[in-house]
């Protein structure tokens, strides 16, 4: 297993192998994402039962929670890739950093917007300056900062290094977002999925939620693979490392 | 120790002789702080209420502007590159450099804040805590800001980009600092904020010199 | 029946805006990435 993983990571460093793998995987993953998301959304809107307290408005959760989760997950991926790029100078890691920033920013925005649309009917306000929402908004600015920074530096290699360092600096916001609901008194609710005693959500609501989350994950993989393929084409004449 | 005291002396003299440039952040701070009463009107209750936030934000903006003078002059001169490749213990040199820079750009803000606080009708005790929070906070702003300033050192002076990247990173310090003063004004216990600020102070000042060194290596290499 | 499905119990506006925005975001990003890929292919294979 370890050997397989090691071999896999070694292959991931080779642009040629990665390009070949992407060409083969892209269509299936694309269709998988489409299928998962459409089924998940259908389940979210019509199969999941109406909530006793929140009525149908809680259905926004099926969009809000995966989007928020992805905003954090993508940043973690981005930060880890930035570290890999900075330490081992593996250029493909830089491609992941470059590709993840825009999609991460969009999903963070989606999390904020869907949260606002959920907040208005349920808690009476589109926005509140509590720790969870504020730190998520900060995350949006971190993503935007990375995108703008990369565009501001002319030399792409220099720019990549600077963006990698900044990405790592911004990673400090991540635990703040996640633990904000425990460290501060917030309007935002606490975690129902990652509880010590298992998810406290009814299974008829849990499965659509997990399905949508999986759909978003596969979607992210699809987007990243597409972007990596584009980047590999742009850089194919650059015969640098592996 | 010899070269360290030499660096200390050099940095101090360089800043001391260029005191005009160092005066600007202080003037900016004062001007921004004075804009709000002019814009909002002299309502005492309002001003007292917004004072900690406004003064802290003014300090943030002022620090942002003063960061441009941290590495840029020496970068354009070429001596920054020499510093990085020197055989000295660079994190310590950087610590001294930024500490001296703070002495001339951050400390004036700390000393000026109580006077401005009086313009905002802040009570005496709050002035004291405001000073303390800025005293602990502005070095954190300088050292954290130095990392991003180092990353951007080779770019043409673009204060906007520095602001865009740095302000999100500075937000926790702002919340702790300004929030602490407001909590103190309400009469609630501030041990929590104070301990967090002190912890941040110690952590940031001890760890960032290495980060700044790496950032400089990345930023200069072009 | 269809009206109930559309209204979602008076919360229709919020729910459909939220889902609509998400679908828009998801589709836009696919469009953006594919458009870039097509442009890259055109640039790289034309020269």
PDB file of N, CA, C and O in Angstrom, chain A residues 44-46 54 56-57 59-60 62-63 102-103 106 110 113 117 120-122 219 226-227 229-231 233-234 236, chain C residues 5 8-9 11 14-19 21-23 25-30 32-34 36-37 40-41 44-45:
ATOM      1  N   UNK A  44     -32.342  16.711  -2.617  1.00  0.00           N
ATOM      2  CA  UNK A  44     -32.368  17.820  -1.658  1.00  0.00           C
ATOM      3  C   UNK A  44     -33.692  18.572  -1.724  1.00  0.00           C
ATOM      4  O   UNK A  44     -34.253  18.942  -0.703  1.00  0.00           O
ATOM      5  N   UNK A  45     -34.156  18.805  -2.934  1.00  0.00           N
ATOM      6  CA  UNK A  45     -35.333  19.658  -3.063  1.00  0.00           C
ATOM      7  C   UNK A  45     -36.631  18.906  -2.803  1.00  0.00           C
ATOM      8  O   UNK A  45     -37.589  19.492  -2.296  1.00  0.00           O
ATOM      9  N   UNK A  46     -36.682  17.606  -3.182  1.00  0.00           N
ATOM     10  CA  UNK A  46     -37.981  16.951  -3.132  1.00  0.00           C
ATOM     11  C   UNK A  46     -38.061  15.683  -2.305  1.00  0.00           C
ATOM     12  O   UNK A  46     -39.103  15.366  -1.778  1.00  0.00           O
ATOM     13  N   UNK A  54     -37.930  24.379  10.704  1.00  0.00           N
ATOM     14  CA  UNK A  54     -37.581  25.383   9.707  1.00  0.00           C
ATOM     15  C   UNK A  54     -38.393  25.276   8.433  1.00  0.00           C
ATOM     16  O   UNK A  54     -38.205  26.061   7.521  1.00  0.00           O
ATOM     17  N   UNK A  56     -39.470  24.350   4.823  1.00  0.00           N
ATOM     18  CA  UNK A  56     -38.679  23.988   3.645  1.00  0.00           C
ATOM     19  C   UNK A  56     -37.400  24.811   3.531  1.00  0.00           C
ATOM     20  O   UNK A  56     -36.528  24.487   2.744  1.00  0.00           O
ATOM     21  N   UNK A  57     -37.302  25.900   4.289  1.00  0.00           N
ATOM     22  CA  UNK A  57     -36.148  26.793   4.137  1.00  0.00           C
ATOM     23  C   UNK A  57     -34.831  26.094   4.440  1.00  0.00           C
ATOM     24  O   UNK A  57     -33.794  26.463   3.906  1.00  0.00           O
ATOM     25  N   UNK A  59     -33.713  23.595   3.340  1.00  0.00           N
ATOM     26  CA  UNK A  59     -33.135  22.931   2.168  1.00  0.00           C
ATOM     27  C   UNK A  59     -31.911  23.664   1.624  1.00  0.00           C
ATOM     28  O   UNK A  59     -31.106  23.106   0.895  1.00  0.00           O
ATOM     29  N   UNK A  60     -31.807  24.955   1.972  1.00  0.00           N
ATOM     30  CA  UNK A  60     -30.619  25.712   1.549  1.00  0.00           C
ATOM     31  C   UNK A  60     -29.368  25.085   2.165  1.00  0.00           C
ATOM     32  O   UNK A  60     -28.275  25.203   1.616  1.00  0.00           O
ATOM     33  N   UNK A  62     -28.475  22.162   2.079  1.00  0.00           N
ATOM     34  CA  UNK A  62     -27.878  21.194   1.168  1.00  0.00           C
ATOM     35  C   UNK A  62     -26.922  21.847   0.180  1.00  0.00           C
ATOM     36  O   UNK A  62     -26.108  21.170  -0.447  1.00  0.00           O
ATOM     37  N   UNK A  63     -27.049  23.138   0.018  1.00  0.00           N
ATOM     38  CA  UNK A  63     -26.114  23.885  -0.830  1.00  0.00           C
ATOM     39  C   UNK A  63     -25.074  24.575   0.041  1.00  0.00           C
ATOM     40  O   UNK A  63     -23.882  24.565  -0.257  1.00  0.00           O
ATOM     41  N   UNK A 102      -9.418  30.319  -7.924  1.00  0.00           N
ATOM     42  CA  UNK A 102     -10.701  30.859  -8.397  1.00  0.00           C
ATOM     43  C   UNK A 102     -11.906  30.026  -7.960  1.00  0.00           C
ATOM     44  O   UNK A 102     -12.914  30.579  -7.496  1.00  0.00           O
ATOM     45  N   UNK A 103     -11.813  28.703  -8.101  1.00  0.00           N
ATOM     46  CA  UNK A 103     -12.963  27.875  -7.740  1.00  0.00           C
ATOM     47  C   UNK A 103     -13.221  27.961  -6.237  1.00  0.00           C
ATOM     48  O   UNK A 103     -14.379  28.004  -5.781  1.00  0.00           O
ATOM     49  N   UNK A 106     -15.064  31.199  -5.620  1.00  0.00           N
ATOM     50  CA  UNK A 106     -16.476  31.111  -6.010  1.00  0.00           C
ATOM     51  C   UNK A 106     -17.285  30.329  -4.987  1.00  0.00           C
ATOM     52  O   UNK A 106     -18.415  30.701  -4.641  1.00  0.00           O
ATOM     53  N   UNK A 110     -20.347  31.374  -2.687  1.00  0.00           N
ATOM     54  CA  UNK A 110     -21.604  30.618  -2.655  1.00  0.00           C
ATOM     55  C   UNK A 110     -22.009  30.315  -1.219  1.00  0.00           C
ATOM     56  O   UNK A 110     -23.180  30.418  -0.852  1.00  0.00           O
ATOM     57  N   UNK A 113     -23.329  33.573   0.246  1.00  0.00           N
ATOM     58  CA  UNK A 113     -24.623  33.980  -0.320  1.00  0.00           C
ATOM     59  C   UNK A 113     -25.729  33.031   0.131  1.00  0.00           C
ATOM     60  O   UNK A 113     -26.818  33.455   0.555  1.00  0.00           O
ATOM     61  N   UNK A 117     -29.025  33.850   2.339  1.00  0.00           N
ATOM     62  CA  UNK A 117     -30.403  33.545   1.934  1.00  0.00           C
ATOM     63  C   UNK A 117     -31.082  32.630   2.944  1.00  0.00           C
ATOM     64  O   UNK A 117     -32.301  32.633   3.074  1.00  0.00           O
ATOM     65  N   UNK A 120     -31.829  35.009   6.305  1.00  0.00           N
ATOM     66  CA  UNK A 120     -32.914  35.996   6.297  1.00  0.00           C
ATOM     67  C   UNK A 120     -34.239  35.411   6.763  1.00  0.00           C
ATOM     68  O   UNK A 120     -34.856  35.951   7.672  1.00  0.00           O
ATOM     69  N   UNK A 121     -34.714  34.303   6.163  1.00  0.00           N
ATOM     70  CA  UNK A 121     -36.000  33.794   6.659  1.00  0.00           C
ATOM     71  C   UNK A 121     -35.912  33.164   8.046  1.00  0.00           C
ATOM     72  O   UNK A 121     -36.851  33.235   8.823  1.00  0.00           O
ATOM     73  N   UNK A 122     -34.769  32.548   8.351  1.00  0.00           N
ATOM     74  CA  UNK A 122     -34.686  31.797   9.599  1.00  0.00           C
ATOM     75  C   UNK A 122     -34.291  32.620  10.804  1.00  0.00           C
ATOM     76  O   UNK A 122     -34.839  32.488  11.884  1.00  0.00           O
ATOM     77  N   UNK A 219     -16.982  17.417  -8.475  1.00  0.00           N
ATOM     78  CA  UNK A 219     -16.997  18.608  -9.342  1.00  0.00           C
ATOM     79  C   UNK A 219     -15.672  19.360  -9.247  1.00  0.00           C
ATOM     80  O   UNK A 219     -15.095  19.763 -10.253  1.00  0.00           O
ATOM     81  N   UNK A 226      -9.314  19.737 -15.368  1.00  0.00           N
ATOM     82  CA  UNK A 226      -9.403  20.541 -16.592  1.00  0.00           C
ATOM     83  C   UNK A 226      -8.344  21.643 -16.597  1.00  0.00           C
ATOM     84  O   UNK A 226      -7.660  21.871 -17.589  1.00  0.00           O
ATOM     85  N   UNK A 227      -8.228  22.328 -15.465  1.00  0.00           N
ATOM     86  CA  UNK A 227      -7.265  23.415 -15.374  1.00  0.00           C
ATOM     87  C   UNK A 227      -5.838  22.907 -15.458  1.00  0.00           C
ATOM     88  O   UNK A 227      -4.985  23.529 -16.092  1.00  0.00           O
ATOM     89  N   UNK A 229      -4.879  20.346 -17.056  1.00  0.00           N
ATOM     90  CA  UNK A 229      -4.625  20.011 -18.453  1.00  0.00           C
ATOM     91  C   UNK A 229      -4.275  21.263 -19.253  1.00  0.00           C
ATOM     92  O   UNK A 229      -3.354  21.279 -20.063  1.00  0.00           O
ATOM     93  N   UNK A 230      -5.033  22.351 -19.022  1.00  0.00           N
ATOM     94  CA  UNK A 230      -4.734  23.614 -19.714  1.00  0.00           C
ATOM     95  C   UNK A 230      -3.329  24.086 -19.394  1.00  0.00           C
ATOM     96  O   UNK A 230      -2.575  24.470 -20.284  1.00  0.00           O
ATOM     97  N   UNK A 231      -2.988  24.054 -18.099  1.00  0.00           N
ATOM     98  CA  UNK A 231      -1.668  24.513 -17.687  1.00  0.00           C
ATOM     99  C   UNK A 231      -0.571  23.667 -18.293  1.00  0.00           C
ATOM    100  O   UNK A 231       0.480  24.174 -18.695  1.00  0.00           O
ATOM    101  N   UNK A 233      -0.620  22.176 -21.102  1.00  0.00           N
ATOM    102  CA  UNK A 233      -0.464  22.589 -22.492  1.00  0.00           C
ATOM    103  C   UNK A 233       0.340  23.866 -22.599  1.00  0.00           C
ATOM    104  O   UNK A 233       1.190  24.012 -23.477  1.00  0.00           O
ATOM    105  N   UNK A 234       0.068  24.818 -21.701  1.00  0.00           N
ATOM    106  CA  UNK A 234       0.787  26.096 -21.749  1.00  0.00           C
ATOM    107  C   UNK A 234       2.269  25.892 -21.461  1.00  0.00           C
ATOM    108  O   UNK A 234       3.124  26.520 -22.050  1.00  0.00           O
ATOM    109  N   UNK A 236       4.053  23.073 -21.808  1.00  0.00           N
ATOM    110  CA  UNK A 236       4.612  21.813 -22.282  1.00  0.00           C
ATOM    111  C   UNK A 236       6.009  21.976 -22.858  1.00  0.00           C
ATOM    112  O   UNK A 236       6.778  21.029 -22.912  1.00  0.00           O
TER     113      UNK A 236
ATOM    114  N   UNK C   5     -44.727  22.833  -4.797  1.00  0.00           N
ATOM    115  CA  UNK C   5     -43.335  22.517  -5.053  1.00  0.00           C
ATOM    116  C   UNK C   5     -42.554  23.794  -5.359  1.00  0.00           C
ATOM    117  O   UNK C   5     -41.408  23.942  -4.990  1.00  0.00           O
ATOM    118  N   UNK C   8     -42.418  26.121  -2.004  1.00  0.00           N
ATOM    119  CA  UNK C   8     -41.645  25.583  -0.881  1.00  0.00           C
ATOM    120  C   UNK C   8     -42.109  26.227   0.417  1.00  0.00           C
ATOM    121  O   UNK C   8     -41.299  26.692   1.205  1.00  0.00           O
ATOM    122  N   UNK C   9     -43.409  26.277   0.588  1.00  0.00           N
ATOM    123  CA  UNK C   9     -43.956  26.772   1.853  1.00  0.00           C
ATOM    124  C   UNK C   9     -43.521  28.181   2.185  1.00  0.00           C
ATOM    125  O   UNK C   9     -42.915  28.410   3.217  1.00  0.00           O
ATOM    126  N   UNK C  11     -41.133  29.912   1.452  1.00  0.00           N
ATOM    127  CA  UNK C  11     -39.703  30.226   1.396  1.00  0.00           C
ATOM    128  C   UNK C  11     -39.153  30.119  -0.013  1.00  0.00           C
ATOM    129  O   UNK C  11     -37.953  30.180  -0.206  1.00  0.00           O
ATOM    130  N   UNK C  14     -36.246  32.352  -1.371  1.00  0.00           N
ATOM    131  CA  UNK C  14     -34.905  32.122  -0.843  1.00  0.00           C
ATOM    132  C   UNK C  14     -34.309  30.828  -1.373  1.00  0.00           C
ATOM    133  O   UNK C  14     -33.150  30.769  -1.777  1.00  0.00           O
ATOM    134  N   UNK C  15     -35.125  29.781  -1.356  1.00  0.00           N
ATOM    135  CA  UNK C  15     -34.590  28.477  -1.754  1.00  0.00           C
ATOM    136  C   UNK C  15     -34.191  28.483  -3.212  1.00  0.00           C
ATOM    137  O   UNK C  15     -33.103  28.048  -3.587  1.00  0.00           O
ATOM    138  N   UNK C  16     -35.090  29.003  -4.058  1.00  0.00           N
ATOM    139  CA  UNK C  16     -34.771  28.985  -5.481  1.00  0.00           C
ATOM    140  C   UNK C  16     -33.637  29.940  -5.830  1.00  0.00           C
ATOM    141  O   UNK C  16     -32.853  29.667  -6.737  1.00  0.00           O
ATOM    142  N   UNK C  17     -33.537  31.058  -5.125  1.00  0.00           N
ATOM    143  CA  UNK C  17     -32.388  31.935  -5.352  1.00  0.00           C
ATOM    144  C   UNK C  17     -31.103  31.217  -4.984  1.00  0.00           C
ATOM    145  O   UNK C  17     -30.113  31.270  -5.723  1.00  0.00           O
ATOM    146  N   UNK C  18     -31.125  30.538  -3.847  1.00  0.00           N
ATOM    147  CA  UNK C  18     -29.921  29.839  -3.394  1.00  0.00           C
ATOM    148  C   UNK C  18     -29.527  28.756  -4.386  1.00  0.00           C
ATOM    149  O   UNK C  18     -28.378  28.681  -4.823  1.00  0.00           O
ATOM    150  N   UNK C  19     -30.492  27.898  -4.749  1.00  0.00           N
ATOM    151  CA  UNK C  19     -30.171  26.822  -5.684  1.00  0.00           C
ATOM    152  C   UNK C  19     -29.828  27.378  -7.054  1.00  0.00           C
ATOM    153  O   UNK C  19     -28.948  26.861  -7.745  1.00  0.00           O
ATOM    154  N   UNK C  21     -28.475  30.292  -7.745  1.00  0.00           N
ATOM    155  CA  UNK C  21     -27.121  30.849  -7.688  1.00  0.00           C
ATOM    156  C   UNK C  21     -26.086  29.737  -7.705  1.00  0.00           C
ATOM    157  O   UNK C  21     -25.058  29.844  -8.383  1.00  0.00           O
ATOM    158  N   UNK C  22     -26.335  28.650  -6.971  1.00  0.00           N
ATOM    159  CA  UNK C  22     -25.351  27.558  -6.963  1.00  0.00           C
ATOM    160  C   UNK C  22     -25.206  26.939  -8.331  1.00  0.00           C
ATOM    161  O   UNK C  22     -24.085  26.707  -8.798  1.00  0.00           O
ATOM    162  N   UNK C  23     -26.336  26.667  -8.989  1.00  0.00           N
ATOM    163  CA  UNK C  23     -26.240  26.086 -10.336  1.00  0.00           C
ATOM    164  C   UNK C  23     -25.490  27.045 -11.253  1.00  0.00           C
ATOM    165  O   UNK C  23     -24.634  26.628 -12.045  1.00  0.00           O
ATOM    166  N   UNK C  25     -23.209  29.285 -10.428  1.00  0.00           N
ATOM    167  CA  UNK C  25     -21.782  29.260 -10.097  1.00  0.00           C
ATOM    168  C   UNK C  25     -21.129  28.015 -10.669  1.00  0.00           C
ATOM    169  O   UNK C  25     -20.076  28.073 -11.306  1.00  0.00           O
ATOM    170  N   UNK C  26     -21.768  26.862 -10.461  1.00  0.00           N
ATOM    171  CA  UNK C  26     -21.176  25.612 -10.930  1.00  0.00           C
ATOM    172  C   UNK C  26     -21.034  25.614 -12.447  1.00  0.00           C
ATOM    173  O   UNK C  26     -19.978  25.275 -12.985  1.00  0.00           O
ATOM    174  N   UNK C  27     -22.115  26.031 -13.141  1.00  0.00           N
ATOM    175  CA  UNK C  27     -22.056  26.028 -14.598  1.00  0.00           C
ATOM    176  C   UNK C  27     -21.042  27.051 -15.104  1.00  0.00           C
ATOM    177  O   UNK C  27     -20.275  26.779 -16.025  1.00  0.00           O
ATOM    178  N   UNK C  28     -21.032  28.244 -14.492  1.00  0.00           N
ATOM    179  CA  UNK C  28     -20.113  29.285 -14.956  1.00  0.00           C
ATOM    180  C   UNK C  28     -18.671  28.833 -14.866  1.00  0.00           C
ATOM    181  O   UNK C  28     -17.874  29.076 -15.775  1.00  0.00           O
ATOM    182  N   UNK C  29     -18.317  28.161 -13.762  1.00  0.00           N
ATOM    183  CA  UNK C  29     -16.937  27.737 -13.619  1.00  0.00           C
ATOM    184  C   UNK C  29     -16.549  26.690 -14.640  1.00  0.00           C
ATOM    185  O   UNK C  29     -15.430  26.704 -15.169  1.00  0.00           O
ATOM    186  N   UNK C  30     -17.477  25.777 -14.950  1.00  0.00           N
ATOM    187  CA  UNK C  30     -17.178  24.796 -16.002  1.00  0.00           C
ATOM    188  C   UNK C  30     -16.968  25.529 -17.320  1.00  0.00           C
ATOM    189  O   UNK C  30     -16.012  25.266 -18.060  1.00  0.00           O
ATOM    190  N   UNK C  32     -16.057  28.626 -17.787  1.00  0.00           N
ATOM    191  CA  UNK C  32     -14.822  29.404 -17.736  1.00  0.00           C
ATOM    192  C   UNK C  32     -13.614  28.529 -18.030  1.00  0.00           C
ATOM    193  O   UNK C  32     -12.743  28.862 -18.834  1.00  0.00           O
ATOM    194  N   UNK C  33     -13.581  27.348 -17.393  1.00  0.00           N
ATOM    195  CA  UNK C  33     -12.430  26.472 -17.537  1.00  0.00           C
ATOM    196  C   UNK C  33     -12.353  25.886 -18.942  1.00  0.00           C
ATOM    197  O   UNK C  33     -11.276  25.806 -19.544  1.00  0.00           O
ATOM    198  N   UNK C  34     -13.497  25.500 -19.482  1.00  0.00           N
ATOM    199  CA  UNK C  34     -13.491  24.925 -20.828  1.00  0.00           C
ATOM    200  C   UNK C  34     -13.101  25.979 -21.859  1.00  0.00           C
ATOM    201  O   UNK C  34     -12.352  25.703 -22.802  1.00  0.00           O
ATOM    202  N   UNK C  36     -11.150  28.479 -21.411  1.00  0.00           N
ATOM    203  CA  UNK C  36      -9.706  28.694 -21.318  1.00  0.00           C
ATOM    204  C   UNK C  36      -8.974  27.569 -22.024  1.00  0.00           C
ATOM    205  O   UNK C  36      -7.988  27.795 -22.723  1.00  0.00           O
ATOM    206  N   UNK C  37      -9.449  26.348 -21.811  1.00  0.00           N
ATOM    207  CA  UNK C  37      -8.799  25.202 -22.444  1.00  0.00           C
ATOM    208  C   UNK C  37      -8.836  25.354 -23.957  1.00  0.00           C
ATOM    209  O   UNK C  37      -7.834  25.132 -24.639  1.00  0.00           O
ATOM    210  N   UNK C  40      -6.349  27.932 -25.011  1.00  0.00           N
ATOM    211  CA  UNK C  40      -4.982  27.431 -24.880  1.00  0.00           C
ATOM    212  C   UNK C  40      -4.651  26.501 -26.026  1.00  0.00           C
ATOM    213  O   UNK C  40      -3.587  26.599 -26.641  1.00  0.00           O
ATOM    214  N   UNK C  41      -5.571  25.595 -26.346  1.00  0.00           N
ATOM    215  CA  UNK C  41      -5.333  24.653 -27.446  1.00  0.00           C
ATOM    216  C   UNK C  41      -5.147  25.411 -28.748  1.00  0.00           C
ATOM    217  O   UNK C  41      -4.234  25.131 -29.533  1.00  0.00           O
ATOM    218  N   UNK C  44      -1.712  27.129 -28.639  1.00  0.00           N
ATOM    219  CA  UNK C  44      -0.538  26.250 -28.637  1.00  0.00           C
ATOM    220  C   UNK C  44      -0.412  25.457 -29.922  1.00  0.00           C
ATOM    221  O   UNK C  44       0.691  25.126 -30.343  1.00  0.00           O
ATOM    222  N   UNK C  45      -1.531  25.117 -30.578  1.00  0.00           N
ATOM    223  CA  UNK C  45      -1.416  24.292 -31.779  1.00  0.00           C
ATOM    224  C   UNK C  45      -1.376  25.141 -33.045  1.00  0.00           C
ATOM    225  O   UNK C  45      -1.045  24.662 -34.107  1.00  0.00           O
TER     226      UNK C  45
END
